[in-house]
Amino acid sequence: MNTALPRYLSIISILLFLSACSAVRDTSDRAYVYDQEHSIAWNIINSSGMDTYRDAQVTPSQKLMYSRTDYDFSFPELRGDNLNESSLSLTPLLQYIPTGMGAEDWQNDGFLAWIPTELASSPEVASQILSDTFEHAVLETLKESKKVHGDFRKGEGYNDYLGKYVFQVNASRYLAIQFADEYAGCELHNNKYFDAAIAKLPDCTLYINFHDSEKIVRTPDFISKNITGKSYLIRHDGVNASFISPIYRQITNRAKTNAVRLNYAFAQQLSRHLPDWVIIYISPHEESGMPAVALQAGKVHFFIRSE
């Protein structure tokens, strides 16, 4: 008698069950209730399921100023006629938040996307649309800033059976592009993946990774209403989190603070070429004097609330 067959069938049944559990869920019957006591930035990440970052306590007059969305992170040159650090210090927004042993979602840079369902017929199509949207925005950003770039690498990420059926990791996509930046000391290196010496040189590479959507949600109020009122949510929490790796690495010819500022400036410039349903989240960098922000179509949302 073959006793291996029932065991084999049991394993197949479990895998099929887990696979079914990982299918996209439609939760659009539950609308997100906007919390007026918190900032737009707080509501954005809270609605996505991220671990929420605390709003900084500011005075009513400060809240009025920090509620403006036209703050300019341009760097290294500051535009004198814009709202930026020369006219509005970000020091009141800096805060130390203990995190314990585990890492919180808000400690890493990433992005959130609510892809309108009228644009996509499935989570896979939604992912492709998001990938194309990012590709266009990145190329426009580099063209606008006159930065020379290398090959645009993109495709599907690797996911084995253990990741897919046990850890419930969805299919992923990635975008990677290296560019030159004279101020940061970055040059294009075709063989940077194989030469250890080159890997230690200043590197300016944008790397984006994200997974297929797990659920359809009601389009939240902070995003322009779409025809169906529903969106595929691609999030920044859990094992299927989307993320953006630090763009400026090994920038030893400049202070670390400058590399951080370059990251903020590039992310905002990129955001200006993205639709309002893609939101870039930048984690706090208190040591460099930079707070957490949510960037939406170039607009800046700070984490603030009145005292």
Coordinates of C-alpha atoms in Angstrom, one line a residue:
M1 CA 0.0 0.0 0.0
N2 CA 1.4 3.4 -1.0
T3 CA 1.1 5.7 2.1
A4 CA 3.0 8.5 0.3
L5 CA 0.0 9.3 -1.9
P6 CA -2.3 10.6 0.9
R7 CA 0.5 12.7 2.3
Y8 CA 1.2 14.1 -1.1
L9 CA -2.4 15.0 -1.7
S10 CA -2.5 16.6 1.8
I11 CA 0.4 18.8 0.8
I12 CA -1.2 19.7 -2.5
S13 CA -4.4 20.6 -0.7
I14 CA -2.6 22.9 1.7
L15 CA -0.7 24.6 -1.1
L16 CA -3.9 25.2 -3.0
F17 CA -5.7 26.5 0.1
L18 CA -2.8 28.9 0.8
S19 CA -2.8 29.9 -2.8
A20 CA -6.5 30.7 -2.7
C21 CA -5.9 32.8 0.5
S22 CA -3.4 34.9 -1.3
A23 CA -5.9 36.0 -4.1
V24 CA -6.9 39.6 -4.2
R25 CA -9.7 40.5 -1.8
D26 CA -12.3 43.2 -2.5
T27 CA -12.8 45.3 0.6
S28 CA -14.2 48.3 -1.2
D29 CA -17.4 48.2 0.8
R30 CA -15.5 49.6 3.7
A31 CA -14.5 53.2 3.3
Y32 CA -11.5 54.7 5.2
V33 CA -12.7 57.2 7.8
Y34 CA -10.4 60.2 7.7
D35 CA -9.3 61.2 11.2
Q36 CA -9.4 65.0 11.4
E37 CA -7.3 65.0 14.5
H38 CA -4.3 63.9 12.5
S39 CA -2.4 65.2 9.5
I40 CA -2.9 64.2 5.9
A41 CA 0.4 62.3 6.0
W42 CA -0.7 60.3 9.1
N43 CA -4.0 59.4 7.4
I44 CA -2.2 58.3 4.2
I45 CA 0.0 55.8 5.9
N46 CA -2.7 54.7 8.4
S47 CA -5.2 54.0 5.6
S48 CA -2.7 51.7 3.9
G49 CA -2.1 49.6 7.0
M50 CA 1.4 50.8 7.7
D51 CA 2.6 51.2 11.3
T52 CA 1.7 54.8 11.8
Y53 CA 4.3 57.5 12.4
R54 CA 3.5 60.0 15.2
D55 CA 2.5 63.6 14.3
A56 CA 4.8 66.2 15.7
Q57 CA 3.3 68.6 18.2
V58 CA 3.4 72.1 16.9
T59 CA 1.8 75.5 17.7
P60 CA -1.3 76.6 15.8
S61 CA 0.8 79.2 13.9
Q62 CA 3.4 76.6 13.0
K63 CA 0.7 74.2 11.9
L64 CA -0.6 76.9 9.5
M65 CA 2.8 77.1 7.9
Y66 CA 3.6 73.4 7.9
S67 CA 0.2 72.7 6.4
R68 CA 1.4 74.3 3.2
T69 CA 2.2 71.7 0.6
D70 CA 4.7 73.8 -1.5
Y71 CA 7.8 73.2 0.6
D72 CA 10.8 72.8 -1.8
F73 CA 13.5 70.2 -1.0
S74 CA 15.7 71.3 -4.0
F75 CA 19.4 70.7 -3.3
P76 CA 22.2 71.6 -3.5
E77 CA 20.9 74.9 -4.8
L78 CA 18.0 76.5 -3.0
R79 CA 15.5 78.6 -4.8
G80 CA 15.3 81.8 -2.8
D81 CA 11.7 82.6 -3.8
N82 CA 10.4 79.1 -2.7
L83 CA 9.3 77.9 0.7
N84 CA 12.4 75.9 2.0
E85 CA 14.8 75.6 4.8
S86 CA 16.0 79.2 4.2
S87 CA 12.5 80.4 5.1
L88 CA 11.0 77.7 7.3
S89 CA 13.1 75.6 9.6
L90 CA 12.1 71.9 9.9
T91 CA 13.5 71.6 13.4
P92 CA 10.1 71.6 15.2
L93 CA 9.2 68.5 13.2
L94 CA 12.1 66.4 14.4
Q95 CA 11.1 63.8 17.0
Y96 CA 12.7 60.8 18.6
I97 CA 10.4 57.8 18.7
P98 CA 11.6 54.6 20.4
T99 CA 10.9 51.5 18.4
G100 CA 11.8 48.6 20.6
M101 CA 13.3 45.4 19.1
G102 CA 11.3 45.2 15.9
A103 CA 11.6 47.5 12.9
E104 CA 8.5 49.6 12.2
D105 CA 7.2 50.2 8.6
W106 CA 7.8 54.0 8.9
Q107 CA 11.6 53.4 9.4
N108 CA 12.2 52.7 5.8
D109 CA 11.6 54.7 2.6
G110 CA 8.9 53.3 0.3
F111 CA 5.7 54.2 -1.6
L112 CA 2.0 53.5 -1.6
A113 CA -0.2 53.2 -4.7
W114 CA -3.9 53.2 -5.2
I115 CA -4.2 52.1 -8.9
P116 CA -7.7 52.9 -10.2
T117 CA -9.5 49.6 -11.1
E118 CA -10.8 51.1 -14.3
L119 CA -7.2 51.1 -15.5
A120 CA -6.5 47.4 -14.6
S121 CA -8.4 44.2 -14.9
S122 CA -6.3 42.3 -12.4
P123 CA -3.5 42.7 -9.8
E124 CA -0.9 41.7 -12.4
V125 CA -2.1 44.4 -14.8
A126 CA -2.2 46.9 -12.0
S127 CA 1.5 46.1 -11.2
Q128 CA 2.5 46.5 -14.8
I129 CA 0.7 49.9 -15.0
L130 CA 2.5 51.0 -11.8
S131 CA 5.8 49.8 -13.3
D132 CA 5.2 51.7 -16.5
T133 CA 4.2 54.8 -14.6
F134 CA 7.3 54.8 -12.5
E135 CA 9.5 54.2 -15.5
H136 CA 8.1 57.2 -17.3
A137 CA 8.4 59.4 -14.2
V138 CA 12.1 58.4 -13.6
L139 CA 13.1 59.0 -17.2
E140 CA 11.3 62.4 -17.2
T141 CA 13.0 63.3 -13.9
L142 CA 16.5 62.5 -15.2
K143 CA 15.8 64.3 -18.5
E144 CA 14.6 67.4 -16.6
S145 CA 17.7 67.5 -14.4
K146 CA 20.0 66.7 -17.3
K147 CA 21.4 63.6 -15.7
V148 CA 23.0 60.9 -17.9
H149 CA 21.7 57.4 -17.1
G150 CA 22.6 53.9 -17.9
D151 CA 20.5 50.9 -18.9
F152 CA 17.0 50.8 -17.4
R153 CA 16.7 47.4 -15.7
K154 CA 13.3 46.0 -14.9
G155 CA 11.4 42.8 -14.6
E156 CA 9.9 40.3 -12.3
G157 CA 11.5 39.5 -9.0
Y158 CA 12.4 36.0 -7.8
N159 CA 10.0 34.1 -5.5
D160 CA 10.4 30.4 -4.6
Y161 CA 7.7 28.0 -3.4
L162 CA 8.5 28.6 0.2
G163 CA 8.1 32.3 -0.2
K164 CA 4.9 32.0 -2.2
Y165 CA 3.0 29.3 -0.4
V166 CA 4.4 29.5 3.2
F167 CA 5.3 33.1 3.7
Q168 CA 2.6 34.3 1.3
V169 CA 4.9 36.6 -0.6
N170 CA 3.2 37.8 -3.8
A171 CA 4.9 38.2 -7.2
S172 CA 7.1 41.2 -7.3
R173 CA 8.5 43.6 -9.9
Y174 CA 11.6 45.8 -9.8
L175 CA 13.0 48.9 -11.6
A176 CA 16.7 49.9 -11.4
I177 CA 18.5 52.6 -13.1
Q178 CA 22.0 54.1 -12.4
F179 CA 22.7 57.7 -13.3
A180 CA 25.6 60.2 -13.1
D181 CA 25.6 63.1 -10.7
E182 CA 28.6 65.5 -10.8
Y183 CA 27.8 67.0 -7.4
A184 CA 27.6 63.6 -5.7
G185 CA 30.6 62.3 -7.6
C186 CA 28.6 59.5 -9.3
E187 CA 29.7 58.1 -12.6
L188 CA 28.2 55.4 -14.8
H189 CA 29.9 52.0 -14.4
N190 CA 28.8 49.2 -16.7
N191 CA 30.5 46.5 -14.6
K192 CA 29.7 47.8 -11.2
Y193 CA 28.0 44.5 -10.3
F194 CA 31.2 42.5 -10.7
D195 CA 34.0 44.9 -9.7
A196 CA 34.4 45.1 -5.9
A197 CA 36.5 48.3 -6.2
I198 CA 33.8 50.1 -8.3
A199 CA 31.2 49.0 -5.8
K200 CA 32.9 51.2 -3.1
L201 CA 32.7 54.3 -5.3
P202 CA 29.9 56.9 -5.1
D203 CA 26.8 55.3 -6.5
C204 CA 23.6 57.0 -7.7
T205 CA 21.1 54.2 -8.4
L206 CA 17.3 54.3 -8.1
Y207 CA 16.0 50.9 -7.1
I208 CA 12.3 50.3 -6.7
N209 CA 10.6 47.0 -5.7
F210 CA 7.0 46.2 -5.2
H211 CA 4.5 43.3 -5.0
D212 CA 1.2 42.6 -6.6
S213 CA -1.8 44.1 -4.9
E214 CA -3.5 41.9 -2.3
K215 CA -6.8 43.8 -2.1
I216 CA -9.1 46.2 -3.8
V217 CA -10.1 49.1 -1.6
R218 CA -12.4 52.1 -1.7
T219 CA -10.4 55.0 -3.1
P220 CA -9.6 57.3 -0.1
D221 CA -10.6 61.0 0.1
F222 CA -7.0 62.3 -0.2
I223 CA -6.8 60.9 -3.8
S224 CA -8.7 62.2 -6.8
K225 CA -11.9 60.3 -7.2
N226 CA -11.9 57.7 -10.0
I227 CA -14.8 56.3 -12.1
T228 CA -15.3 53.1 -10.1
G229 CA -14.4 54.5 -6.7
K230 CA -12.2 51.5 -6.3
S231 CA -8.4 51.0 -6.4
Y232 CA -5.8 48.2 -6.2
L233 CA -3.7 49.0 -3.1
I234 CA 0.0 48.4 -3.3
R235 CA 1.4 48.9 0.2
H236 CA 4.5 49.5 2.3
D237 CA 3.9 47.1 5.1
G238 CA 4.4 43.4 5.8
V239 CA 6.2 40.8 3.7
N240 CA 4.7 42.3 0.5
A241 CA 5.9 45.8 1.2
S242 CA 7.1 48.1 -1.5
F243 CA 10.3 50.0 -1.0
I244 CA 12.7 52.4 -2.5
S245 CA 16.4 51.9 -1.7
P246 CA 18.5 54.9 -0.7
I247 CA 19.4 56.5 -4.0
Y248 CA 22.8 58.2 -3.0
R249 CA 25.3 55.7 -1.6
Q250 CA 29.0 55.8 -0.8
I251 CA 28.9 59.6 -1.2
T252 CA 32.2 60.1 0.7
N253 CA 33.1 63.4 -1.0
R254 CA 30.1 65.0 0.7
A255 CA 28.7 65.1 4.2
K256 CA 26.1 62.4 5.0
T257 CA 23.6 65.2 5.6
N258 CA 24.1 66.3 2.0
A259 CA 23.4 62.8 0.7
V260 CA 20.1 62.7 2.7
R261 CA 19.1 66.1 1.3
L262 CA 19.8 64.9 -2.3
N263 CA 17.5 61.9 -1.6
Y264 CA 14.7 64.2 -0.5
A265 CA 15.2 66.5 -3.5
F266 CA 15.3 63.6 -6.0
A267 CA 12.2 61.9 -4.5
Q268 CA 10.2 65.2 -4.7
Q269 CA 11.3 65.8 -8.3
L270 CA 10.2 62.2 -9.1
S271 CA 6.9 62.7 -7.3
R272 CA 6.1 65.7 -9.6
H273 CA 5.9 63.3 -12.5
L274 CA 3.7 60.8 -10.8
P275 CA -0.1 60.8 -10.5
D276 CA -1.6 61.6 -7.2
W277 CA -2.5 57.9 -6.6
V278 CA 1.2 57.2 -6.1
I279 CA 2.6 58.5 -2.8
I280 CA 6.3 58.4 -1.9
Y281 CA 7.0 58.0 1.8
I282 CA 10.4 59.2 3.1
S283 CA 11.3 57.9 6.6
P284 CA 12.6 60.3 9.3
H285 CA 16.3 61.2 9.3
E286 CA 16.7 63.1 12.6
E287 CA 20.5 63.0 12.6
S288 CA 20.4 65.0 9.3
G289 CA 17.7 67.3 10.5
M290 CA 15.1 65.9 8.1
P291 CA 11.6 64.7 9.2
A292 CA 9.4 62.0 7.7
V293 CA 7.2 63.2 4.8
A294 CA 4.7 61.9 2.3
L295 CA 5.1 63.2 -1.2
Q296 CA 2.1 63.4 -3.5
A297 CA 2.4 64.7 -7.1
G298 CA 5.2 66.9 -5.8
K299 CA 3.3 68.2 -2.8
V300 CA 4.8 67.8 0.6
H301 CA 2.7 66.5 3.5
F302 CA 4.3 66.8 7.0
F303 CA 3.4 64.8 10.1
I304 CA 2.0 67.5 12.3
R305 CA -0.8 68.3 14.8
S306 CA -1.6 71.3 17.0
E307 CA -0.6 71.2 20.6

